[in-house]
PDB file of C-alpha atoms in Angstrom:
ATOM      1  CA  MET T   1      70.080  10.881  40.264  1.00 95.00           C
ATOM      2  CA  LYS T   2      66.436   9.916  40.523  1.00 97.00           C
ATOM      3  CA  VAL T   3      64.310   8.718  43.421  1.00 98.00           C
ATOM      4  CA  VAL T   4      60.829   7.251  43.070  1.00 98.00           C
ATOM      5  CA  ALA T   5      58.482   7.230  46.070  1.00 98.00           C
ATOM      6  CA  PHE T   6      55.402   5.069  46.483  1.00 98.00           C
ATOM      7  CA  ASN T   7      52.497   6.461  48.489  1.00 97.00           C
ATOM      8  CA  GLY T   8      50.485   3.539  49.848  1.00 97.00           C
ATOM      9  CA  SER T   9      47.727   5.697  51.299  1.00 96.00           C
ATOM     10  CA  PRO T  10      44.286   5.804  49.684  1.00 96.00           C
ATOM     11  CA  LYS T  11      44.349   9.564  50.413  1.00 95.00           C
ATOM     12  CA  LYS T  12      46.324  11.195  47.626  1.00 90.00           C
ATOM     13  CA  GLU T  13      47.684  14.065  49.713  1.00 94.00           C
ATOM     14  CA  GLY T  14      47.088  12.736  53.226  1.00 94.00           C
ATOM     15  CA  ASN T  15      49.593  12.203  56.019  1.00 93.00           C
ATOM     16  CA  THR T  16      51.612   9.521  54.222  1.00 95.00           C
ATOM     17  CA  TYR T  17      52.011  11.819  51.221  1.00 96.00           C
ATOM     18  CA  GLN T  18      53.079  14.655  53.535  1.00 94.00           C
ATOM     19  CA  ALA T  19      55.757  12.424  55.104  1.00 92.00           C
ATOM     20  CA  ILE T  20      57.046  11.380  51.679  1.00 95.00           C
ATOM     21  CA  LYS T  21      56.937  14.986  50.485  1.00 96.00           C
ATOM     22  CA  LEU T  22      59.148  16.099  53.402  1.00 93.00           C
ATOM     23  CA  VAL T  23      61.811  13.662  52.228  1.00 94.00           C
ATOM     24  CA  ALA T  24      61.243  14.458  48.526  1.00 96.00           C
ATOM     25  CA  ASP T  25      61.554  18.205  49.113  1.00 97.00           C
ATOM     26  CA  GLU T  26      64.893  17.716  50.879  1.00 95.00           C
ATOM     27  CA  LEU T  27      66.116  15.527  48.020  1.00 96.00           C
ATOM     28  CA  LYS T  28      64.997  18.131  45.461  1.00 97.00           C
ATOM     29  CA  SER T  29      66.891  20.835  47.388  1.00 97.00           C
ATOM     30  CA  GLN T  30      70.003  18.697  46.825  1.00 96.00           C
ATOM     31  CA  GLY T  31      69.351  18.471  43.065  1.00 97.00           C
ATOM     32  CA  ILE T  32      67.918  14.947  43.123  1.00 97.00           C
ATOM     33  CA  GLU T  33      64.931  14.334  40.849  1.00 98.00           C
ATOM     34  CA  THR T  34      61.964  12.806  42.655  1.00 97.00           C
ATOM     35  CA  GLU T  35      58.634  11.342  41.625  1.00 98.00           C
ATOM     36  CA  ILE T  36      55.790  10.362  43.934  1.00 98.00           C
ATOM     37  CA  VAL T  37      53.563   7.533  42.679  1.00 98.00           C
ATOM     38  CA  HIS T  38      50.128   7.164  44.245  1.00 97.00           C
ATOM     39  CA  VAL T  39      49.514   3.458  44.859  1.00 97.00           C
ATOM     40  CA  GLY T  40      46.954   3.430  47.665  1.00 94.00           C
ATOM     41  CA  ASN T  41      43.871   4.378  45.664  1.00 95.00           C
ATOM     42  CA  LYS T  42      44.352   1.687  42.987  1.00 96.00           C
ATOM     43  CA  LEU T  43      42.850  -1.780  42.749  1.00 95.00           C
ATOM     44  CA  ILE T  44      45.877  -4.030  43.116  1.00 97.00           C
ATOM     45  CA  ARG T  45      45.387  -7.767  43.268  1.00 95.00           C
ATOM     46  CA  GLY T  46      47.725  -9.741  45.504  1.00 95.00           C
ATOM     47  CA  CYS T  47      50.362 -12.184  44.286  1.00 94.00           C
ATOM     48  CA  THR T  48      48.927 -15.549  43.230  1.00 93.00           C
ATOM     49  CA  SER T  49      52.292 -17.354  43.538  1.00 92.00           C
ATOM     50  CA  CYS T  50      52.036 -18.575  39.948  1.00 93.00           C
ATOM     51  CA  GLU T  51      55.801 -18.000  39.572  1.00 91.00           C
ATOM     52  CA  THR T  52      55.409 -16.881  35.958  1.00 92.00           C
ATOM     53  CA  CYS T  53      57.666 -13.909  36.806  1.00 88.00           C
ATOM     54  CA  ARG T  54      60.569 -16.350  37.016  1.00 89.00           C
ATOM     55  CA  ASP T  55      60.625 -16.380  33.194  1.00 88.00           C
ATOM     56  CA  LYS T  56      63.010 -13.384  33.365  1.00 84.00           C
ATOM     57  CA  SER T  57      60.567 -11.007  31.666  1.00 89.00           C
ATOM     58  CA  GLU T  58      60.655  -8.539  34.608  1.00 93.00           C
ATOM     59  CA  ARG T  59      56.855  -8.631  34.571  1.00 94.00           C
ATOM     60  CA  CYS T  60      54.030  -9.957  36.684  1.00 95.00           C
ATOM     61  CA  VAL T  61      51.504 -12.045  34.757  1.00 94.00           C
ATOM     62  CA  ILE T  62      48.691  -9.909  36.229  1.00 94.00           C
ATOM     63  CA  SER T  63      48.559  -7.054  33.750  1.00 91.00           C
ATOM     64  CA  ASN T  64      45.339  -5.132  34.404  1.00 94.00           C
ATOM     65  CA  ASP T  65      46.965  -2.635  36.801  1.00 95.00           C
ATOM     66  CA  ASP T  66      50.088  -0.427  36.989  1.00 96.00           C
ATOM     67  CA  VAL T  67      52.380  -2.776  38.936  1.00 97.00           C
ATOM     68  CA  ASN T  68      54.548  -3.689  35.924  1.00 96.00           C
ATOM     69  CA  ASP T  69      55.057   0.009  35.081  1.00 97.00           C
ATOM     70  CA  TRP T  70      56.008   0.724  38.700  1.00 98.00           C
ATOM     71  CA  ILE T  71      58.512  -2.132  38.692  1.00 97.00           C
ATOM     72  CA  GLN T  72      60.270  -0.500  35.742  1.00 97.00           C
ATOM     73  CA  LYS T  73      60.228   2.865  37.539  1.00 98.00           C
ATOM     74  CA  MET T  74      62.011   1.200  40.457  1.00 98.00           C
ATOM     75  CA  LYS T  75      64.534  -0.375  38.103  1.00 97.00           C
ATOM     76  CA  ALA T  76      65.287   3.002  36.498  1.00 97.00           C
ATOM     77  CA  ALA T  77      65.609   4.845  39.833  1.00 98.00           C
ATOM     78  CA  ASP T  78      68.685   5.213  42.002  1.00 97.00           C
ATOM     79  CA  GLY T  79      66.650   5.307  45.191  1.00 97.00           C
ATOM     80  CA  ILE T  80      63.222   4.211  46.410  1.00 98.00           C
ATOM     81  CA  ILE T  81      60.948   5.499  49.151  1.00 97.00           C
ATOM     82  CA  LEU T  82      58.179   3.232  50.456  1.00 97.00           C
ATOM     83  CA  GLY T  83      55.422   4.973  52.410  1.00 96.00           C
ATOM     84  CA  SER T  84      52.351   3.469  54.058  1.00 96.00           C
ATOM     85  CA  PRO T  85      49.698   4.491  56.523  1.00 95.00           C
ATOM     86  CA  VAL T  86      49.286   2.215  59.524  1.00 94.00           C
ATOM     87  CA  TYR T  87      46.414  -0.286  59.293  1.00 93.00           C
ATOM     88  CA  TYR T  88      46.141  -2.514  62.354  1.00 92.00           C
ATOM     89  CA  SER T  89      49.860  -2.091  63.136  1.00 92.00           C
ATOM     90  CA  GLY T  90      50.939  -2.881  59.589  1.00 94.00           C
ATOM     91  CA  ILE T  91      51.065  -1.945  55.933  1.00 95.00           C
ATOM     92  CA  ASN T  92      47.706  -1.311  54.299  1.00 94.00           C
ATOM     93  CA  GLY T  93      46.443  -4.019  51.930  1.00 95.00           C
ATOM     94  CA  THR T  94      46.916  -2.226  48.628  1.00 96.00           C
ATOM     95  CA  MET T  95      50.529  -1.367  49.401  1.00 97.00           C
ATOM     96  CA  LYS T  96      51.244  -4.920  50.563  1.00 97.00           C
ATOM     97  CA  SER T  97      49.738  -6.409  47.402  1.00 97.00           C
ATOM     98  CA  PHE T  98      51.860  -4.067  45.280  1.00 98.00           C
ATOM     99  CA  LEU T  99      55.053  -4.777  47.220  1.00 98.00           C
ATOM    100  CA  ASP T 100      54.549  -8.553  47.277  1.00 97.00           C
ATOM    101  CA  ARG T 101      54.105  -8.703  43.520  1.00 97.00           C
ATOM    102  CA  ALA T 102      56.806  -6.176  42.666  1.00 97.00           C
ATOM    103  CA  PHE T 103      59.468  -7.648  44.920  1.00 96.00           C
ATOM    104  CA  PHE T 104      58.686 -11.210  43.793  1.00 95.00           C
ATOM    105  CA  VAL T 105      59.303 -10.079  40.194  1.00 96.00           C
ATOM    106  CA  ILE T 106      62.435  -8.149  41.201  1.00 95.00           C
ATOM    107  CA  GLY T 107      63.887 -11.076  43.151  1.00 94.00           C
ATOM    108  CA  SER T 108      63.054 -13.522  40.368  1.00 93.00           C
ATOM    109  CA  ASN T 109      64.790 -11.395  37.750  1.00 92.00           C
ATOM    110  CA  GLY T 110      68.291 -10.926  39.102  1.00 92.00           C
ATOM    111  CA  ASN T 111      67.368  -8.787  42.121  1.00 94.00           C
ATOM    112  CA  PHE T 112      67.932  -5.572  40.164  1.00 95.00           C
ATOM    113  CA  LEU T 113      67.400  -3.342  43.212  1.00 96.00           C
ATOM    114  CA  ARG T 114      70.560  -4.693  44.861  1.00 96.00           C
ATOM    115  CA  HIS T 115      72.735  -1.821  46.145  1.00 97.00           C
ATOM    116  CA  LYS T 116      70.189   0.892  45.357  1.00 97.00           C
ATOM    117  CA  VAL T 117      69.153   3.124  48.259  1.00 97.00           C
ATOM    118  CA  GLY T 118      65.828   2.424  49.944  1.00 97.00           C
ATOM    119  CA  VAL T 119      63.968   4.086  52.820  1.00 95.00           C
ATOM    120  CA  SER T 120      60.540   3.691  54.327  1.00 94.00           C
ATOM    121  CA  VAL T 121      58.163   6.000  56.170  1.00 92.00           C
ATOM    122  CA  ALA T 122      54.903   5.394  58.002  1.00 91.00           C
ATOM    123  CA  ALA T 123      52.069   7.743  58.918  1.00 90.00           C
ATOM    124  CA  VAL T 124      50.326   6.835  62.147  1.00 87.00           C
ATOM    125  CA  ARG T 125      47.465   8.190  64.205  1.00 83.00           C
ATOM    126  CA  ARG T 126      48.324   6.667  67.575  1.00 81.00           C
ATOM    127  CA  SER T 127      50.425   3.510  67.447  1.00 83.00           C
ATOM    128  CA  GLY T 128      51.686   0.780  65.136  1.00 80.00           C
ATOM    129  CA  GLY T 129      54.228   2.893  63.275  1.00 83.00           C
ATOM    130  CA  ILE T 130      57.271   0.847  64.237  1.00 88.00           C
ATOM    131  CA  PRO T 131      55.830  -2.514  63.056  1.00 92.00           C
ATOM    132  CA  THR T 132      54.760  -0.830  59.805  1.00 93.00           C
ATOM    133  CA  VAL T 133      58.227   0.622  59.170  1.00 92.00           C
ATOM    134  CA  ASP T 134      59.679  -2.779  60.027  1.00 94.00           C
ATOM    135  CA  GLN T 135      57.448  -4.475  57.434  1.00 95.00           C
ATOM    136  CA  LEU T 136      58.417  -1.943  54.763  1.00 96.00           C
ATOM    137  CA  ASN T 137      62.094  -2.294  55.680  1.00 95.00           C
ATOM    138  CA  LYS T 138      61.917  -6.049  55.137  1.00 96.00           C
ATOM    139  CA  TYR T 139      61.301  -5.503  51.412  1.00 96.00           C
ATOM    140  CA  ILE T 140      64.331  -3.195  51.309  1.00 96.00           C
ATOM    141  CA  ASN T 141      66.568  -5.560  53.286  1.00 95.00           C
ATOM    142  CA  TYR T 142      65.542  -8.720  51.435  1.00 95.00           C
ATOM    143  CA  SER T 143      66.402  -6.981  48.170  1.00 94.00           C
ATOM    144  CA  GLU T 144      69.892  -6.170  49.440  1.00 95.00           C
ATOM    145  CA  MET T 145      69.256  -2.466  49.111  1.00 95.00           C
ATOM    146  CA  LEU T 146      71.245   0.079  51.112  1.00 95.00           C
ATOM    147  CA  MET T 147      69.292   1.760  53.894  1.00 92.00           C
ATOM    148  CA  PRO T 148      70.598   5.042  55.348  1.00 89.00           C
ATOM    149  CA  GLY T 149      70.648   5.099  59.118  1.00 83.00           C
ATOM    150  CA  SER T 150      68.577   7.403  61.260  1.00 76.00           C
ATOM    151  CA  ASN T 151      68.721   8.493  64.871  1.00 77.00           C
ATOM    152  CA  TYR T 152      64.963   8.019  65.211  1.00 72.00           C
ATOM    153  CA  TRP T 153      62.129   6.031  63.623  1.00 67.00           C
ATOM    154  CA  ASN T 154      60.781   7.161  60.254  1.00 65.00           C
ATOM    155  CA  VAL T 155      57.261   7.643  61.595  1.00 67.00           C
ATOM    156  CA  ILE T 156      55.080  10.730  61.347  1.00 67.00           C
ATOM    157  CA  HIS T 157      51.987  11.322  63.487  1.00 71.00           C
ATOM    158  CA  GLY T 158      48.990  12.848  61.711  1.00 71.00           C
TER     159      GLY T 158
END
């Protein structure tokens, strides 16, 4: 089994990374291969709604960043972790741009994440963690992924 995690924080090993790493370390202890991809420090343009991804190529027409490679990592994985810091009670811009483009491609190409496992985590200073987790969870739910339950919110305070 393989899980790929996406760190939406601009800080490579900041609080969002630490939250993802807690989950990744537990998965590794169970023999599950994990990879953490650093998204938050990249220049990721938002979706332009050109709908070219509907051509069934599994690619976004914008090709001067790593989004298409990350889409294929998600396709190859059995599980996905989405992690974001809280920016004004929501996902930070870079992570949102990545997720909008990636999930538009995924949904336009047979929804190939259907029935894979997906979880989200948020790193927060004071407040806004629950709306951020909710936003991340929407990508998981809309893709018909399976989300393990929890007895508390997936939010870490840094």
